[in-house]
JSON list of C-alpha atoms in Angstrom, two decimals:
[
{"chain": "A", "resi": 20, "resn": "UNK", "atom": "CA", "xyz": [110.01, 103.98, 112.22]},
{"chain": "A", "resi": 21, "resn": "UNK", "atom": "CA", "xyz": [108.80, 100.78, 113.19]},
{"chain": "A", "resi": 22, "resn": "UNK", "atom": "CA", "xyz": [105.06, 101.73, 112.53]},
{"chain": "A", "resi": 23, "resn": "UNK", "atom": "CA", "xyz": [105.55, 103.87, 109.36]},
{"chain": "A", "resi": 24, "resn": "UNK", "atom": "CA", "xyz": [103.19, 103.16, 106.23]},
{"chain": "A", "resi": 25, "resn": "UNK", "atom": "CA", "xyz": [104.67, 101.64, 103.34]},
{"chain": "A", "resi": 26, "resn": "UNK", "atom": "CA", "xyz": [103.40, 101.99, 99.77]},
{"chain": "A", "resi": 27, "resn": "UNK", "atom": "CA", "xyz": [104.65, 100.10, 96.81]},
{"chain": "A", "resi": 28, "resn": "UNK", "atom": "CA", "xyz": [103.74, 100.11, 93.00]},
{"chain": "A", "resi": 29, "resn": "UNK", "atom": "CA", "xyz": [102.51, 96.54, 91.90]},
{"chain": "A", "resi": 30, "resn": "UNK", "atom": "CA", "xyz": [101.88, 96.86, 88.79]},
{"chain": "A", "resi": 31, "resn": "UNK", "atom": "CA", "xyz": [101.86, 100.03, 86.19]},
{"chain": "A", "resi": 32, "resn": "UNK", "atom": "CA", "xyz": [100.91, 100.21, 82.56]},
{"chain": "A", "resi": 33, "resn": "UNK", "atom": "CA", "xyz": [101.63, 103.19, 80.50]},
{"chain": "A", "resi": 34, "resn": "UNK", "atom": "CA", "xyz": [99.34, 104.25, 77.58]},
{"chain": "A", "resi": 35, "resn": "UNK", "atom": "CA", "xyz": [99.83, 101.97, 74.57]},
{"chain": "A", "resi": 36, "resn": "UNK", "atom": "CA", "xyz": [98.12, 101.20, 71.57]},
{"chain": "A", "resi": 37, "resn": "UNK", "atom": "CA", "xyz": [95.93, 98.08, 71.63]},
{"chain": "A", "resi": 38, "resn": "UNK", "atom": "CA", "xyz": [92.84, 96.53, 69.55]},
{"chain": "A", "resi": 39, "resn": "UNK", "atom": "CA", "xyz": [89.40, 96.83, 71.49]},
{"chain": "A", "resi": 40, "resn": "UNK", "atom": "CA", "xyz": [87.27, 93.69, 71.48]},
{"chain": "A", "resi": 41, "resn": "UNK", "atom": "CA", "xyz": [85.01, 95.66, 68.22]},
{"chain": "A", "resi": 42, "resn": "UNK", "atom": "CA", "xyz": [88.36, 95.35, 66.08]},
{"chain": "A", "resi": 43, "resn": "UNK", "atom": "CA", "xyz": [89.13, 99.34, 66.66]},
{"chain": "A", "resi": 44, "resn": "UNK", "atom": "CA", "xyz": [92.74, 100.54, 67.26]},
{"chain": "A", "resi": 45, "resn": "UNK", "atom": "CA", "xyz": [92.77, 103.24, 70.15]},
{"chain": "A", "resi": 46, "resn": "UNK", "atom": "CA", "xyz": [95.42, 104.32, 72.48]},
{"chain": "A", "resi": 47, "resn": "UNK", "atom": "CA", "xyz": [94.37, 102.37, 76.44]},
{"chain": "A", "resi": 48, "resn": "UNK", "atom": "CA", "xyz": [94.53, 104.63, 79.29]},
{"chain": "A", "resi": 49, "resn": "UNK", "atom": "CA", "xyz": [97.83, 104.16, 81.78]},
{"chain": "A", "resi": 50, "resn": "UNK", "atom": "CA", "xyz": [96.75, 102.33, 85.10]},
{"chain": "A", "resi": 51, "resn": "UNK", "atom": "CA", "xyz": [98.97, 102.33, 88.30]},
{"chain": "A", "resi": 52, "resn": "UNK", "atom": "CA", "xyz": [98.20, 99.49, 90.92]},
{"chain": "A", "resi": 53, "resn": "UNK", "atom": "CA", "xyz": [99.36, 100.00, 94.71]},
{"chain": "A", "resi": 54, "resn": "UNK", "atom": "CA", "xyz": [99.54, 98.92, 98.05]},
{"chain": "A", "resi": 55, "resn": "UNK", "atom": "CA", "xyz": [99.52, 100.85, 101.28]},
{"chain": "A", "resi": 56, "resn": "UNK", "atom": "CA", "xyz": [100.67, 98.64, 104.33]},
{"chain": "A", "resi": 57, "resn": "UNK", "atom": "CA", "xyz": [100.05, 99.92, 108.21]},
{"chain": "A", "resi": 58, "resn": "UNK", "atom": "CA", "xyz": [102.50, 97.75, 110.27]},
{"chain": "A", "resi": 59, "resn": "UNK", "atom": "CA", "xyz": [100.95, 96.94, 114.20]},
{"chain": "A", "resi": 60, "resn": "UNK", "atom": "CA", "xyz": [97.51, 98.15, 112.53]},
{"chain": "A", "resi": 61, "resn": "UNK", "atom": "CA", "xyz": [94.24, 97.29, 114.96]},
{"chain": "A", "resi": 62, "resn": "UNK", "atom": "CA", "xyz": [90.91, 97.72, 115.18]},
{"chain": "A", "resi": 63, "resn": "UNK", "atom": "CA", "xyz": [89.93, 100.07, 117.75]},
{"chain": "A", "resi": 64, "resn": "UNK", "atom": "CA", "xyz": [93.14, 101.44, 118.61]},
{"chain": "A", "resi": 65, "resn": "UNK", "atom": "CA", "xyz": [94.09, 102.89, 115.43]},
{"chain": "A", "resi": 66, "resn": "UNK", "atom": "CA", "xyz": [93.14, 105.54, 112.85]},
{"chain": "A", "resi": 67, "resn": "UNK", "atom": "CA", "xyz": [94.05, 105.87, 109.17]},
{"chain": "A", "resi": 68, "resn": "UNK", "atom": "CA", "xyz": [93.74, 108.38, 106.55]},
{"chain": "A", "resi": 69, "resn": "UNK", "atom": "CA", "xyz": [94.69, 108.79, 102.91]},
{"chain": "A", "resi": 70, "resn": "UNK", "atom": "CA", "xyz": [93.79, 111.58, 100.69]},
{"chain": "A", "resi": 71, "resn": "UNK", "atom": "CA", "xyz": [94.72, 110.76, 97.33]},
{"chain": "A", "resi": 72, "resn": "UNK", "atom": "CA", "xyz": [95.10, 113.23, 94.13]},
{"chain": "A", "resi": 73, "resn": "UNK", "atom": "CA", "xyz": [95.79, 113.48, 90.07]},
{"chain": "A", "resi": 74, "resn": "UNK", "atom": "CA", "xyz": [98.45, 115.82, 89.82]},
{"chain": "A", "resi": 75, "resn": "UNK", "atom": "CA", "xyz": [100.43, 117.72, 87.13]},
{"chain": "A", "resi": 76, "resn": "UNK", "atom": "CA", "xyz": [103.43, 118.74, 87.45]},
{"chain": "A", "resi": 77, "resn": "UNK", "atom": "CA", "xyz": [103.36, 121.95, 85.68]},
{"chain": "A", "resi": 78, "resn": "UNK", "atom": "CA", "xyz": [101.76, 124.89, 88.02]},
{"chain": "A", "resi": 79, "resn": "UNK", "atom": "CA", "xyz": [100.27, 127.02, 85.74]},
{"chain": "A", "resi": 80, "resn": "UNK", "atom": "CA", "xyz": [96.63, 126.89, 86.37]},
{"chain": "A", "resi": 81, "resn": "UNK", "atom": "CA", "xyz": [94.11, 126.19, 88.69]},
{"chain": "A", "resi": 82, "resn": "UNK", "atom": "CA", "xyz": [93.23, 122.50, 87.47]},
{"chain": "A", "resi": 83, "resn": "UNK", "atom": "CA", "xyz": [96.56, 121.23, 88.17]},
{"chain": "A", "resi": 84, "resn": "UNK", "atom": "CA", "xyz": [95.08, 118.79, 90.84]},
{"chain": "A", "resi": 85, "resn": "UNK", "atom": "CA", "xyz": [92.26, 116.93, 90.94]},
{"chain": "A", "resi": 86, "resn": "UNK", "atom": "CA", "xyz": [91.26, 115.20, 94.64]},
{"chain": "A", "resi": 87, "resn": "UNK", "atom": "CA", "xyz": [89.95, 111.09, 93.81]},
{"chain": "A", "resi": 88, "resn": "UNK", "atom": "CA", "xyz": [89.91, 110.56, 97.71]},
{"chain": "A", "resi": 89, "resn": "UNK", "atom": "CA", "xyz": [86.56, 109.40, 97.01]},
{"chain": "A", "resi": 90, "resn": "UNK", "atom": "CA", "xyz": [87.54, 106.79, 94.38]},
{"chain": "A", "resi": 91, "resn": "UNK", "atom": "CA", "xyz": [90.04, 105.04, 96.71]},
{"chain": "A", "resi": 92, "resn": "UNK", "atom": "CA", "xyz": [87.42, 105.22, 99.44]},
{"chain": "A", "resi": 93, "resn": "UNK", "atom": "CA", "xyz": [84.98, 103.46, 97.09]},
{"chain": "A", "resi": 94, "resn": "UNK", "atom": "CA", "xyz": [87.19, 101.07, 95.35]},
{"chain": "A", "resi": 95, "resn": "UNK", "atom": "CA", "xyz": [89.92, 100.13, 97.53]},
{"chain": "A", "resi": 96, "resn": "UNK", "atom": "CA", "xyz": [90.31, 96.56, 98.51]},
{"chain": "A", "resi": 97, "resn": "UNK", "atom": "CA", "xyz": [91.42, 95.80, 102.21]},
{"chain": "A", "resi": 98, "resn": "UNK", "atom": "CA", "xyz": [93.30, 92.59, 102.88]},
{"chain": "A", "resi": 99, "resn": "UNK", "atom": "CA", "xyz": [94.01, 90.61, 105.85]},
{"chain": "A", "resi": 100, "resn": "UNK", "atom": "CA", "xyz": [97.75, 91.32, 106.52]},
{"chain": "A", "resi": 101, "resn": "UNK", "atom": "CA", "xyz": [100.16, 89.67, 109.14]},
{"chain": "A", "resi": 102, "resn": "UNK", "atom": "CA", "xyz": [100.50, 92.04, 111.80]},
{"chain": "A", "resi": 103, "resn": "UNK", "atom": "CA", "xyz": [99.09, 95.11, 110.07]},
{"chain": "A", "resi": 104, "resn": "UNK", "atom": "CA", "xyz": [96.29, 96.57, 107.41]},
{"chain": "A", "resi": 105, "resn": "UNK", "atom": "CA", "xyz": [96.69, 96.29, 103.83]},
{"chain": "A", "resi": 106, "resn": "UNK", "atom": "CA", "xyz": [94.87, 98.74, 101.26]},
{"chain": "A", "resi": 107, "resn": "UNK", "atom": "CA", "xyz": [95.21, 97.32, 97.34]},
{"chain": "A", "resi": 108, "resn": "UNK", "atom": "CA", "xyz": [94.02, 100.09, 94.78]},
{"chain": "A", "resi": 109, "resn": "UNK", "atom": "CA", "xyz": [94.15, 100.23, 90.84]},
{"chain": "A", "resi": 110, "resn": "UNK", "atom": "CA", "xyz": [93.59, 103.74, 89.41]},
{"chain": "A", "resi": 111, "resn": "UNK", "atom": "CA", "xyz": [93.11, 104.21, 85.53]},
{"chain": "A", "resi": 112, "resn": "UNK", "atom": "CA", "xyz": [94.47, 107.54, 84.08]},
{"chain": "A", "resi": 113, "resn": "UNK", "atom": "CA", "xyz": [91.92, 108.21, 81.47]},
{"chain": "A", "resi": 114, "resn": "UNK", "atom": "CA", "xyz": [92.43, 112.36, 81.83]},
{"chain": "A", "resi": 115, "resn": "UNK", "atom": "CA", "xyz": [96.36, 111.59, 81.49]},
{"chain": "A", "resi": 116, "resn": "UNK", "atom": "CA", "xyz": [97.65, 113.28, 84.76]},
{"chain": "A", "resi": 117, "resn": "UNK", "atom": "CA", "xyz": [101.19, 113.06, 85.12]},
{"chain": "A", "resi": 118, "resn": "UNK", "atom": "CA", "xyz": [100.90, 111.68, 88.45]},
{"chain": "A", "resi": 119, "resn": "UNK", "atom": "CA", "xyz": [99.43, 110.54, 91.95]},
{"chain": "A", "resi": 120, "resn": "UNK", "atom": "CA", "xyz": [100.05, 112.45, 95.05]},
{"chain": "A", "resi": 121, "resn": "UNK", "atom": "CA", "xyz": [98.95, 111.07, 98.54]},
{"chain": "A", "resi": 122, "resn": "UNK", "atom": "CA", "xyz": [98.72, 112.07, 101.97]},
{"chain": "A", "resi": 123, "resn": "UNK", "atom": "CA", "xyz": [98.72, 109.65, 104.45]},
{"chain": "A", "resi": 124, "resn": "UNK", "atom": "CA", "xyz": [97.83, 109.87, 108.36]},
{"chain": "A", "resi": 125, "resn": "UNK", "atom": "CA", "xyz": [98.26, 107.26, 110.61]},
{"chain": "A", "resi": 126, "resn": "UNK", "atom": "CA", "xyz": [97.12, 107.23, 114.53]},
{"chain": "A", "resi": 127, "resn": "UNK", "atom": "CA", "xyz": [98.28, 103.96, 116.51]},
{"chain": "A", "resi": 128, "resn": "UNK", "atom": "CA", "xyz": [97.79, 104.19, 120.10]},
{"chain": "A", "resi": 129, "resn": "UNK", "atom": "CA", "xyz": [96.93, 108.00, 120.32]},
{"chain": "A", "resi": 130, "resn": "UNK", "atom": "CA", "xyz": [100.08, 108.83, 118.77]},
{"chain": "A", "resi": 131, "resn": "UNK", "atom": "CA", "xyz": [100.62, 110.12, 115.21]},
{"chain": "A", "resi": 132, "resn": "UNK", "atom": "CA", "xyz": [103.09, 107.72, 113.43]},
{"chain": "A", "resi": 133, "resn": "UNK", "atom": "CA", "xyz": [103.30, 110.09, 110.58]},
{"chain": "A", "resi": 134, "resn": "UNK", "atom": "CA", "xyz": [103.62, 113.60, 112.05]},
{"chain": "A", "resi": 135, "resn": "UNK", "atom": "CA", "xyz": [102.07, 116.21, 112.53]},
{"chain": "A", "resi": 136, "resn": "UNK", "atom": "CA", "xyz": [101.59, 116.93, 109.00]},
{"chain": "A", "resi": 137, "resn": "UNK", "atom": "CA", "xyz": [101.28, 113.31, 107.65]},
{"chain": "A", "resi": 138, "resn": "UNK", "atom": "CA", "xyz": [103.39, 111.46, 105.22]},
{"chain": "A", "resi": 139, "resn": "UNK", "atom": "CA", "xyz": [103.57, 112.68, 101.52]},
{"chain": "A", "resi": 140, "resn": "UNK", "atom": "CA", "xyz": [103.85, 110.77, 98.81]},
{"chain": "A", "resi": 141, "resn": "UNK", "atom": "CA", "xyz": [104.30, 110.75, 95.10]},
{"chain": "A", "resi": 142, "resn": "UNK", "atom": "CA", "xyz": [103.69, 107.96, 92.80]},
{"chain": "A", "resi": 143, "resn": "UNK", "atom": "CA", "xyz": [105.06, 108.37, 89.28]},
{"chain": "A", "resi": 144, "resn": "UNK", "atom": "CA", "xyz": [104.98, 105.72, 87.28]},
{"chain": "A", "resi": 145, "resn": "UNK", "atom": "CA", "xyz": [106.80, 102.82, 88.91]},
{"chain": "A", "resi": 146, "resn": "UNK", "atom": "CA", "xyz": [108.50, 105.13, 91.44]},
{"chain": "A", "resi": 147, "resn": "UNK", "atom": "CA", "xyz": [107.35, 105.64, 94.79]},
{"chain": "A", "resi": 148, "resn": "UNK", "atom": "CA", "xyz": [108.46, 108.73, 96.68]},
{"chain": "A", "resi": 149, "resn": "UNK", "atom": "CA", "xyz": [108.30, 110.11, 99.85]},
{"chain": "A", "resi": 150, "resn": "UNK", "atom": "CA", "xyz": [108.75, 113.76, 100.03]},
{"chain": "A", "resi": 151, "resn": "UNK", "atom": "CA", "xyz": [110.09, 115.73, 103.19]},
{"chain": "A", "resi": 152, "resn": "UNK", "atom": "CA", "xyz": [107.99, 118.43, 105.24]},
{"chain": "A", "resi": 153, "resn": "UNK", "atom": "CA", "xyz": [109.42, 121.26, 103.15]},
{"chain": "A", "resi": 154, "resn": "UNK", "atom": "CA", "xyz": [108.28, 120.22, 100.01]},
{"chain": "A", "resi": 155, "resn": "UNK", "atom": "CA", "xyz": [104.76, 120.73, 98.09]},
{"chain": "A", "resi": 156, "resn": "UNK", "atom": "CA", "xyz": [102.04, 118.66, 96.90]},
{"chain": "A", "resi": 157, "resn": "UNK", "atom": "CA", "xyz": [98.91, 119.46, 95.01]},
{"chain": "A", "resi": 158, "resn": "UNK", "atom": "CA", "xyz": [96.85, 119.76, 98.52]},
{"chain": "A", "resi": 159, "resn": "UNK", "atom": "CA", "xyz": [98.62, 122.39, 99.47]},
{"chain": "A", "resi": 160, "resn": "UNK", "atom": "CA", "xyz": [97.90, 124.64, 96.76]}
]
């Protein structure tokens, strides 16, 4: 528990109408900014893995999730934090997915801080929900 990763929404803006620079009135995409903090992280003794998915909560078709881990890896900003590691990321929801889902694995000094199956997180608007072991996410389908 002492070294468990912490996920926080830092800013969320739902879809909204606005006027573009060209004077066109249109609906702008939703965006969510969040931070992931790894307490006690030290280079060389810790390993971090984050998988990020866009998902819909209706499980009726094959297109209900979209892995965007590569976007997270390419665009995350790493910041120095006291006694740990901090990642910041902003997700622009252009395709109107209902929520973001994360699988976080954190290993410190050879011990799996997040357990055998990792830490499962849902980011929905301004809410961050940690799922239990028996709840399913897009990456388990």
